[in-house]
Amino acid sequence: MHQIEFLNHPMSECSSDLQWGIRIDGKDLRVYAADATRDFWRQEHEEESLEEQERFLLLQHAGLAVSEVGDPMHHFLGDPAPEFGDPSAGTTPVLGCSCGVWGCWPLLTVIATTSEDVTWSAFRQPFRKEWGELSMGPYVFARPAYEAALARPVRLAEDPLGLQSN
């Protein structure tokens, strides 16, 4: 089983609005997304230095605004509010765009639940259909630990990766 940690931290240095952050097995979900999309992006960012490319990869996503998610227990158990979900694909956004508009560049996943576990799989970037399913997961979490982590997110004073897009 994988371990999940839910975080709440400021959206930017200039804002007190909070966003959801996620760590799986101690690693920020944005790092997993960067690793899964690195080869795709390198084709589009060849002219940039490796350092610039890596920063871009980590800044492509941000957490979802706490104020937008509404009921996090429903959202992160695969039953998002209608404005977040895609019933035809059964997906839920778990990361949004670093610009602050979640739908601009979301990371979508299928969240399946049983009484014992919660599984995240089939990660996709809806605006790059040619990428197909990203090489992330599946991640399987014990449901009691998952719900406990979601009910008590760790509050941080700043972005856990030390990155700010603004």
Coordinates of C-alpha atoms in Angstrom, one line a residue:
M1 CA 0.0 0.0 0.0
H2 CA 1.1 3.5 -0.7
Q3 CA 1.0 6.3 1.9
I4 CA -0.8 9.7 1.1
E5 CA -0.5 13.0 2.9
F6 CA -2.8 15.9 2.2
L7 CA -1.4 19.4 2.7
N8 CA -2.8 22.9 2.8
H9 CA -0.5 25.8 1.9
P10 CA -0.7 29.3 0.5
M11 CA -1.3 29.6 -3.3
S12 CA 1.5 32.2 -3.6
E13 CA 3.7 34.5 -1.6
C14 CA 1.2 37.3 -2.2
S15 CA -1.9 35.4 -1.3
S16 CA -3.3 33.9 1.9
D17 CA -5.7 31.7 -0.1
L18 CA -4.9 28.0 0.5
Q19 CA -4.5 25.2 -1.9
W20 CA -4.4 21.4 -1.6
G21 CA -1.0 19.7 -1.9
I22 CA -0.5 16.0 -2.0
R23 CA 2.4 13.7 -1.2
I24 CA 2.5 10.1 -2.1
D25 CA 5.1 8.0 -0.3
G26 CA 6.7 11.3 0.9
K27 CA 7.1 12.7 -2.7
D28 CA 5.1 15.7 -4.0
L29 CA 2.5 14.7 -6.6
R30 CA 3.9 17.5 -8.9
V31 CA 7.2 15.7 -8.9
Y32 CA 5.5 12.5 -10.1
A33 CA 3.7 14.6 -12.8
A34 CA 7.0 16.2 -13.9
D35 CA 8.7 12.8 -14.2
A36 CA 5.7 11.4 -16.2
T37 CA 5.7 14.4 -18.7
R38 CA 9.4 15.2 -18.9
D39 CA 10.0 13.4 -22.3
F40 CA 6.9 15.0 -23.8
W41 CA 7.8 18.5 -22.8
R42 CA 11.5 18.2 -23.8
Q43 CA 10.4 18.1 -27.4
E44 CA 8.7 21.5 -27.0
H45 CA 11.3 23.1 -24.8
E46 CA 14.6 22.1 -26.5
E47 CA 15.9 25.7 -26.6
E48 CA 15.7 26.1 -22.8
S49 CA 18.5 25.0 -20.4
L50 CA 17.9 21.8 -18.4
E51 CA 17.4 24.0 -15.2
E52 CA 14.7 26.0 -17.0
Q53 CA 13.1 22.8 -18.2
E54 CA 13.0 21.3 -14.7
R55 CA 11.5 24.5 -13.2
F56 CA 8.9 24.5 -15.9
L57 CA 8.0 20.9 -15.3
L58 CA 7.6 21.5 -11.5
L59 CA 5.6 24.6 -12.1
Q60 CA 3.2 23.2 -14.7
H61 CA 0.8 22.2 -11.9
A62 CA -0.4 23.6 -8.6
G63 CA -2.8 22.4 -6.0
L64 CA -6.5 22.9 -6.2
A65 CA -7.8 26.0 -4.3
V66 CA -9.3 24.9 -1.0
S67 CA -12.2 27.3 -1.6
E68 CA -13.0 25.7 -4.9
V69 CA -13.0 22.1 -3.9
G70 CA -15.9 22.5 -1.5
D71 CA -16.2 19.1 0.2
P72 CA -12.8 17.5 0.0
M73 CA -14.0 14.1 1.3
H74 CA -16.3 13.8 -1.7
H75 CA -13.9 15.3 -4.1
F76 CA -10.8 13.2 -3.2
L77 CA -13.0 10.0 -2.9
G78 CA -13.9 10.4 -6.6
D79 CA -17.2 12.2 -6.3
P80 CA -16.2 15.8 -7.3
A81 CA -18.6 18.7 -7.7
P82 CA -20.1 18.8 -11.2
E83 CA -17.8 21.6 -12.3
F84 CA -14.8 19.4 -11.5
G85 CA -15.9 16.0 -12.8
D86 CA -16.1 14.4 -16.2
P87 CA -18.8 11.8 -15.8
S88 CA -18.0 10.3 -19.3
A89 CA -14.4 9.5 -18.2
G90 CA -15.0 9.2 -14.5
T91 CA -12.1 11.4 -13.8
T92 CA -11.3 13.8 -10.9
P93 CA -8.7 16.6 -11.0
V94 CA -6.1 16.2 -8.3
L95 CA -3.8 19.1 -9.5
G96 CA -4.7 22.3 -11.3
C97 CA -2.7 24.9 -13.3
S98 CA -0.1 27.1 -11.6
C99 CA -1.9 30.1 -13.1
G100 CA -4.6 29.7 -10.5
V101 CA -7.4 28.5 -12.8
W102 CA -7.6 24.8 -12.1
G103 CA -9.2 23.9 -15.5
C104 CA -6.4 25.6 -17.5
W105 CA -4.0 22.6 -17.0
P106 CA -5.5 20.0 -14.7
L107 CA -4.0 16.6 -13.9
L108 CA -6.9 14.1 -13.9
T109 CA -7.1 10.7 -12.4
V110 CA -9.7 8.0 -11.9
I111 CA -10.4 7.5 -8.2
A112 CA -11.9 4.1 -7.3
T113 CA -13.0 3.2 -3.8
T114 CA -13.9 0.1 -1.9
S115 CA -14.5 -0.2 1.8
E116 CA -10.8 -1.2 2.3
D117 CA -8.9 1.0 -0.2
V118 CA -8.7 4.0 -2.5
T119 CA -7.0 3.7 -5.8
W120 CA -5.7 6.5 -8.1
S121 CA -5.0 5.4 -11.7
A122 CA -5.2 6.4 -15.3
F123 CA -3.6 9.8 -14.9
R124 CA -4.2 12.1 -17.9
Q125 CA -3.6 15.6 -19.2
P126 CA -6.9 16.4 -21.1
F127 CA -5.3 19.0 -23.3
R128 CA -2.7 16.6 -24.6
K129 CA -4.8 13.6 -25.6
E130 CA -1.8 12.3 -27.7
W131 CA 0.1 11.7 -24.5
G132 CA -2.4 9.1 -23.5
E133 CA -2.3 7.6 -20.0
L134 CA 0.7 9.0 -18.1
S135 CA 3.2 6.7 -16.5
M136 CA 2.0 7.3 -12.9
G137 CA 0.5 4.9 -10.5
P138 CA -1.7 3.2 -9.9
Y139 CA -1.5 4.2 -6.3
V140 CA -3.4 2.2 -3.8
F141 CA -4.1 3.6 -0.3
A142 CA -5.6 2.0 2.8
R143 CA -9.0 3.8 3.0
P144 CA -9.0 4.4 6.8
A145 CA -5.5 6.0 6.6
Y146 CA -6.5 7.9 3.5
E147 CA -9.6 9.4 5.1
A148 CA -7.7 10.2 8.3
A149 CA -5.1 12.1 6.2
L150 CA -7.8 13.9 4.3
A151 CA -9.7 14.9 7.4
R152 CA -6.5 16.4 9.0
P153 CA -4.4 18.0 6.2
V154 CA -1.0 19.2 7.3
R155 CA -0.9 23.0 7.2
L156 CA 2.3 24.5 5.8
A157 CA 3.4 28.1 5.7
E158 CA 4.7 27.9 2.1
D159 CA 4.8 25.7 -1.0
P160 CA 6.5 22.4 0.1
L161 CA 8.7 22.5 -3.1
G162 CA 9.7 26.1 -2.4
L163 CA 8.3 27.1 -5.8
Q164 CA 6.2 30.1 -6.6
S165 CA 4.8 30.8 -10.0
N166 CA 3.7 34.4 -9.2

